[in-house]
Coordinates of C-alpha atoms (C1' of nucleotides) in Angstrom, one line a residue:
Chain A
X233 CA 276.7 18.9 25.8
X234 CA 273.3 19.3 24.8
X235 CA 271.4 21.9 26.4
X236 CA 268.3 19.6 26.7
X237 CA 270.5 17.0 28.7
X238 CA 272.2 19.9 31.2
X239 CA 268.7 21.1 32.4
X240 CA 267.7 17.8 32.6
X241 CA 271.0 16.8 34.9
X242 CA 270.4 20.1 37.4
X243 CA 266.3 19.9 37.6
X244 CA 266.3 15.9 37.8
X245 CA 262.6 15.5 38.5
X246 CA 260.8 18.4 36.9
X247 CA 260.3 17.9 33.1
X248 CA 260.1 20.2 30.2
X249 CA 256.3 20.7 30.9
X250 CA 256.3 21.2 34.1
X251 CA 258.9 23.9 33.8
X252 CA 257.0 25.4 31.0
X253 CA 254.0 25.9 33.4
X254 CA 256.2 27.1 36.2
X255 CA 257.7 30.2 33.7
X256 CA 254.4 31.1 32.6
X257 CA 253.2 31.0 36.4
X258 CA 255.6 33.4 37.7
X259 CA 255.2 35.5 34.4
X260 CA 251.6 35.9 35.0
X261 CA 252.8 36.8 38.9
X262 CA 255.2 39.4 37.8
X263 CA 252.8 41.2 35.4
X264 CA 250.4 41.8 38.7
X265 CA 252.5 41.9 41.8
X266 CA 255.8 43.6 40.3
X267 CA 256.5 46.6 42.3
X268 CA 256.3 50.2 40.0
X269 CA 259.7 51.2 40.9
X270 CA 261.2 54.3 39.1
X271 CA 264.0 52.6 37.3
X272 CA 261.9 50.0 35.6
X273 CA 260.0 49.5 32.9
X274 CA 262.2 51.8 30.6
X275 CA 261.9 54.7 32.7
X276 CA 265.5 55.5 32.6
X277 CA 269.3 55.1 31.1
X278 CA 271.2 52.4 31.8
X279 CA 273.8 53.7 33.6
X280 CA 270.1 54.7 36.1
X281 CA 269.9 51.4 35.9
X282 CA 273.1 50.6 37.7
X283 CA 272.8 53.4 39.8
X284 CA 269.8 51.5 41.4
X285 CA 271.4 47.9 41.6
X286 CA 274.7 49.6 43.5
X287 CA 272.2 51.9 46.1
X288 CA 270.1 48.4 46.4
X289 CA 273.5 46.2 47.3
X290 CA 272.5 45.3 51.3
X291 CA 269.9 47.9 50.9
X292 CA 266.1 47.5 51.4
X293 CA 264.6 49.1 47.8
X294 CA 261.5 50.8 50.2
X295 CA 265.3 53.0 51.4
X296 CA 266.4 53.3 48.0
X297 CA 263.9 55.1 45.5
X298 CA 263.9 58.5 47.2
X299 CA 267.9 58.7 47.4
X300 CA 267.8 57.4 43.5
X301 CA 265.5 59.9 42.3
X302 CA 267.0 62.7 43.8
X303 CA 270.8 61.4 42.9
X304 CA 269.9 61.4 39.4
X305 CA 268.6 65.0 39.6
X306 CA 271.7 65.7 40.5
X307 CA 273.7 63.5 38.4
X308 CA 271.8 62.1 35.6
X309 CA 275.1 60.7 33.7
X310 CA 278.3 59.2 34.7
X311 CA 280.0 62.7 33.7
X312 CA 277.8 64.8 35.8
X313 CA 278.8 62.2 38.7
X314 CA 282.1 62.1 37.6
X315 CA 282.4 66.5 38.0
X316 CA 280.8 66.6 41.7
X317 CA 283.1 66.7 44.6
X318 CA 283.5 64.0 47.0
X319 CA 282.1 65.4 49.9
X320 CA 279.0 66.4 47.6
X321 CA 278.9 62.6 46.5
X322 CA 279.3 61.0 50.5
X323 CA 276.6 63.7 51.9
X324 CA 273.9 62.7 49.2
X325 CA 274.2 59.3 50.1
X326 CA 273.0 60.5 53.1
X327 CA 271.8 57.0 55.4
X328 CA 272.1 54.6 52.5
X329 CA 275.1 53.0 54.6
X330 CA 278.1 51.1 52.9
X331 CA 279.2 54.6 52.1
X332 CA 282.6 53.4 50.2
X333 CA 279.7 52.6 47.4
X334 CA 279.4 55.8 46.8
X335 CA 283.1 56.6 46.6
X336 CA 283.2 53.1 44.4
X337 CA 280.3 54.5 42.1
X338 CA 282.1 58.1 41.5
X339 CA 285.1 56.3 40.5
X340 CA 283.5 54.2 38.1
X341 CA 281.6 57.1 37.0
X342 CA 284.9 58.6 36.1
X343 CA 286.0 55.6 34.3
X344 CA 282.5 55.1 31.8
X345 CA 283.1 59.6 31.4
X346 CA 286.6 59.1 30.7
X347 CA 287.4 56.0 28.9
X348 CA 283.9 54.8 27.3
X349 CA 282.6 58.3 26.1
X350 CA 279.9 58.1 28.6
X351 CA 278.4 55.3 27.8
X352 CA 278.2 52.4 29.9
X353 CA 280.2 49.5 28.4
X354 CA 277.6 46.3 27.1
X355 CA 280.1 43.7 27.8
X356 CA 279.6 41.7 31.4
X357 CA 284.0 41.5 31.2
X358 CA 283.7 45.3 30.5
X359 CA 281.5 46.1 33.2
X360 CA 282.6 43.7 36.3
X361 CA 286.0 45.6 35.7
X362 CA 284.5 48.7 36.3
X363 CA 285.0 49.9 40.1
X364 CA 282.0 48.6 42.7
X365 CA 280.5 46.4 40.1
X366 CA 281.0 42.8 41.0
X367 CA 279.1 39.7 39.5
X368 CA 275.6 40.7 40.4
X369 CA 275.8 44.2 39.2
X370 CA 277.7 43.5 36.0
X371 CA 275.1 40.7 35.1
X372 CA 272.0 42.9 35.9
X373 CA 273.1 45.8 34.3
X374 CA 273.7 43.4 30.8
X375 CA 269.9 41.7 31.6
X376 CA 267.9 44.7 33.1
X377 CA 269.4 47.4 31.2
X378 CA 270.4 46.1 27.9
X379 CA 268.4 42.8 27.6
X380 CA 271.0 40.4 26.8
X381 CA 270.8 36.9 27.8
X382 CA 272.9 36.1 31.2
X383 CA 271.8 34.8 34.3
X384 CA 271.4 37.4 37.8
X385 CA 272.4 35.8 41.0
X386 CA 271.6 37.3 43.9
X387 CA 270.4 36.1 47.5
X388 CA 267.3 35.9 46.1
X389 CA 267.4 34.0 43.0
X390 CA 269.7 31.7 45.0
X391 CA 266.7 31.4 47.7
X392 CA 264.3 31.0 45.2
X393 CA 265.9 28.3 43.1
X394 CA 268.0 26.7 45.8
X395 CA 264.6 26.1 47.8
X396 CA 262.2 24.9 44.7
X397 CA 264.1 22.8 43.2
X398 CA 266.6 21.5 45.2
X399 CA 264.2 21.8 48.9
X400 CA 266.7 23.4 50.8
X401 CA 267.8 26.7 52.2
X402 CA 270.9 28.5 50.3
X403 CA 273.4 29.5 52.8
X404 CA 275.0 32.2 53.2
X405 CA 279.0 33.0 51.5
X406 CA 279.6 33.2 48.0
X407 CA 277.5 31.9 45.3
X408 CA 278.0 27.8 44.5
X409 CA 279.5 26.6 41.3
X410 CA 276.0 24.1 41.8
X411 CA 273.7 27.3 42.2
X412 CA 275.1 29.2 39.7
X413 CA 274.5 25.9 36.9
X414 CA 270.8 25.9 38.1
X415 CA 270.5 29.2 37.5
X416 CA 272.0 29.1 34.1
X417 CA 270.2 25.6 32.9
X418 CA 266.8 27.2 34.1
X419 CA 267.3 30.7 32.4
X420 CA 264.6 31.3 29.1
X421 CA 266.6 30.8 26.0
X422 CA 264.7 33.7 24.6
X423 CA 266.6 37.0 25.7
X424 CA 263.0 39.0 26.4
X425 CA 262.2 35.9 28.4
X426 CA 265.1 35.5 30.4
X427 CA 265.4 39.8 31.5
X428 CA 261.8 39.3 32.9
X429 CA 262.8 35.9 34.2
X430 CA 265.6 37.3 35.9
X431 CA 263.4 40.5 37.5
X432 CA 260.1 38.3 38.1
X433 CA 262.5 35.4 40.2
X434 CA 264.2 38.7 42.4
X435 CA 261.0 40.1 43.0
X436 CA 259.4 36.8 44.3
X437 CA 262.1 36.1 46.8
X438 CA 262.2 39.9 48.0
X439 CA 258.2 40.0 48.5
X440 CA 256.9 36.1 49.1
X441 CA 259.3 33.4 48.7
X442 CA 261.4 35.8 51.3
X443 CA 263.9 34.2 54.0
X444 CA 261.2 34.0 57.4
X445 CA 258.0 33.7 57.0
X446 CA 257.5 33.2 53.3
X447 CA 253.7 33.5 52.0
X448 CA 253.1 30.7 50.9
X449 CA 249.6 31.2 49.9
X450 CA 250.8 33.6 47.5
X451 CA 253.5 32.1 46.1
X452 CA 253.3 30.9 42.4
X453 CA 255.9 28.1 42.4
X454 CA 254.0 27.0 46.1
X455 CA 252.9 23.7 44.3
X456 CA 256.3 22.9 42.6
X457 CA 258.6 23.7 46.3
X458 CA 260.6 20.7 47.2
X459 CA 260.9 23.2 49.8
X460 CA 257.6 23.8 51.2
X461 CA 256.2 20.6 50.4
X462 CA 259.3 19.2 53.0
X463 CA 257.7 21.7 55.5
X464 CA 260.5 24.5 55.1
X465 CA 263.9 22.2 56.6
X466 CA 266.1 24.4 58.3
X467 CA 264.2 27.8 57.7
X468 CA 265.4 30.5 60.3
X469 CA 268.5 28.9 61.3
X470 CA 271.7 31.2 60.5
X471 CA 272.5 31.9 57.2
X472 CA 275.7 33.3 57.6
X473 CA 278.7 32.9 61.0
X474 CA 277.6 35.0 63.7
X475 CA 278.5 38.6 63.7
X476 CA 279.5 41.5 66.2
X477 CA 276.0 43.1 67.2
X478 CA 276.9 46.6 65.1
X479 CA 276.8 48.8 68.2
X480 CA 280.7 49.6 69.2
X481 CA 281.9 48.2 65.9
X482 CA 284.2 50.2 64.0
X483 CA 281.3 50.3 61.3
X484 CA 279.1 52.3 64.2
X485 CA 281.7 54.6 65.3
X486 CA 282.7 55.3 61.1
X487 CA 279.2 56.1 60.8
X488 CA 278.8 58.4 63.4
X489 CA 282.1 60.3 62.3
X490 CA 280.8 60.4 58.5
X491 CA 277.2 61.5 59.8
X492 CA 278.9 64.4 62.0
X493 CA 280.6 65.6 58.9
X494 CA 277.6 64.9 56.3
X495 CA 275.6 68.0 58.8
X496 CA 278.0 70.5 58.5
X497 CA 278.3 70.0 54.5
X498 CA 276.4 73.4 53.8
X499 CA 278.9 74.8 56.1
X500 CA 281.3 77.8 55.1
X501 CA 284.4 75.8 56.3
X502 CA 283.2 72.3 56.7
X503 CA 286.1 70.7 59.1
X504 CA 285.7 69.2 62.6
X505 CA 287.9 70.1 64.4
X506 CA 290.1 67.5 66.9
X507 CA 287.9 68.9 69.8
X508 CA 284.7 68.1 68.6
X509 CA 285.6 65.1 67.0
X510 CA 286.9 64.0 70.5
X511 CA 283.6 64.1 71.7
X512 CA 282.0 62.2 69.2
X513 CA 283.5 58.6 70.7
X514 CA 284.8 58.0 74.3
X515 CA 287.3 55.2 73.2
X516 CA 290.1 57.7 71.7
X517 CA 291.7 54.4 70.5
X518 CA 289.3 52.8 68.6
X519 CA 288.2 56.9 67.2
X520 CA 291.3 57.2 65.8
X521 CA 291.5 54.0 64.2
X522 CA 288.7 54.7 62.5
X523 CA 289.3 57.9 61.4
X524 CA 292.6 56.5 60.0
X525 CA 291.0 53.8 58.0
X526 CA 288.1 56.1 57.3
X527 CA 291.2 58.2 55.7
X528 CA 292.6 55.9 53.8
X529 CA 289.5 54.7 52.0
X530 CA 289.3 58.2 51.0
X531 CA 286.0 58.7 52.5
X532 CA 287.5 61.8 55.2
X533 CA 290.6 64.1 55.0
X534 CA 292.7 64.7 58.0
X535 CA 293.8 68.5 58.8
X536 CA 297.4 69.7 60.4
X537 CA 295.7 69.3 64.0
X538 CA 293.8 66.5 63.9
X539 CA 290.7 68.6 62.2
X540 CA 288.8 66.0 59.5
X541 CA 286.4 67.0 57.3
X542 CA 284.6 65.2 53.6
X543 CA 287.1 65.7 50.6
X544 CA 286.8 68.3 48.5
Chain B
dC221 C1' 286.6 34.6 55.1
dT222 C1' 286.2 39.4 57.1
dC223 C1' 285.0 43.9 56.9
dC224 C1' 282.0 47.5 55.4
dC225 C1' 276.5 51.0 57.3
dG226 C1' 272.0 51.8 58.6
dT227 C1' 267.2 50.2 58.7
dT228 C1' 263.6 46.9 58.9
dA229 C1' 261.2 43.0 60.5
dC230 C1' 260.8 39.4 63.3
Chain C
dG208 C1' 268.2 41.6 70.6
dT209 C1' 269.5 40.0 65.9
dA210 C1' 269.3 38.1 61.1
dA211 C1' 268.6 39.9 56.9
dC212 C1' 268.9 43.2 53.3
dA213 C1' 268.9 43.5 44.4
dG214 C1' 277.0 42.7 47.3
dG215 C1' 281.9 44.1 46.6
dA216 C1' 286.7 44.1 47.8
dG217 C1' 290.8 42.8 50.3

DNA sequence: CTCCCGTTAC
DNA sequence: GTAACAGGAG
């Protein structure tokens, strides 16, 4: 099928010229609103780059540029990462939460060390095999960090798209076979385009077009929004099923044991042992369950008597 | 679809 | 108090 025809059949209603407009609208946007973050603008490698796009899965990027700078003091390369012990790995990713992305990103770093000479592979198949990378990371490294042509989905783009040209809110789950062709028949045919297409589209839905309370005065595309011009249907209502509040979860009570652990890093013997760790939950049920499960995603070792501590 | 962390902003 | 946050894996 012509290309011509497949944007026309996923943008019905906004022609050639129009769109035209629209790209250079947001182009001009991005050249005096994007933010001057440390891994942009060719300020670093790309396996920096994907060190940013895992730390900034779920992660506000005002949380993430401190912990990136000083990670890649530490570990500038996937073989420096790659050398490190765990418990080194787990205590500088400090807060970032999600902490099996850490694990995830020293495993990959062994892969890229080990099997691609240290070099991160420039194939998306290459990359989404690599551990923690899924469809989001794999496509941004190929855009952002080697400037090939793909499209980068995240709940932004999806936002962004989903809400100007189609006038309605993207929920939450995984990405739609009818987002994902939007994305693709609206993505520049020229590579240079589509990388600062892809960075410009990200940034607008993380600083205007965001998911309450966009700013619309200061949104680019405000003229062209199916969504704003139908006075923002459905903003604010849930995005995703209803959750457990996080207090008492097994993801607060993880945290809590990890955090114990991450303090006493510097320690001569770094282990907890079972008395303290007692103290660090009341339920001794749902503790030990997560201590278990915290053990077998590798993120703690278990001693003889029920001492834990970050692996070596 | 559910689980996985910790912080921010509403 | 809670949805959302540059998602990924089971």
């Amino acid at each position: 099928m012509a290309p011509v025809k497949r944007l026309r059949e996923a943008v019905d209603g906004f022609n050639a010229d129009e769109l035209e407009t629209m790209k250079c609208e947001l182009f001009s946007w991005w050249d005096t609103n994007a933010r001057d973050l440390p891994w942009r603008f060719g300020r670093t490698t790309p396996w920096g780059i994907l060190i940013s796009e895992v730390m900034s899965q779920q992660t506000q990027m005002s949380r993430v540029v401190d912990y990136w700078t000083s990670w890649m003091g530490a570990w500038p390369d996937a073989a420096s990462l790659a050398e490190a012990s765990t418990a080194e790995v787990i205590t500088a990713w400090g807060r970032l939460g999600y902490p099996r992305r850490a694990l995830r990103l020293q495993e990959c770093a062994t892969v890229v060390a080990e099997q691609y000479g240290n070099e991160l592979p420039r194939t998306y198949d290459e990359l989404v095999a690599l551990p923690g990378i899924g469809d989001y990371t794999a496509s941004a490294v190929m855009s952002f960090a080697f400037g090939e042509r793909i499209a980068v989905i995240d709940t932004n783009v999806r936002r962004v798209l989903w809400r100007t040209f189609k006038g309605k809110e993207s929920f939450g789950g995984a990405t739609k076979p009818e987002e994902r062709k939007l994305a693709q028949a609206l993505l520049p045919q020229d590579a240079k385009e589509s990388v600062t297409w892809n960075e410009a589209l990200i940034e607008l839905g993380a600083l205007v077009c965001t998911a309450k309370n966009p700013k619309i005065d200061k949104d680019p595309w405000a003229s062209y929004s199916r969504f704003y011009a139908n006075g923002c249907p459905n903003m604010g209502q849930r995005r995703t099923r209803p959750r457990q509040s996080f207090k008492g979860t097994n993801r607060h009570v993880r945290g809590i044991v990890l955090n114990a652990l991450r303090s006493l890093a510097d320690r001569e013997q770094p282990t907890l042992p079972r008395a303290e760790v007692e103290q660090l939950w009341n339920d001794h049920v749902q503790l030990d369950a997560c201590i278990a499960s915290l053990d077998e995603d590798g993120l703690i070792e278990i001693g003889p008597n029920g001492s834990v501590r970050l692996p070596v």
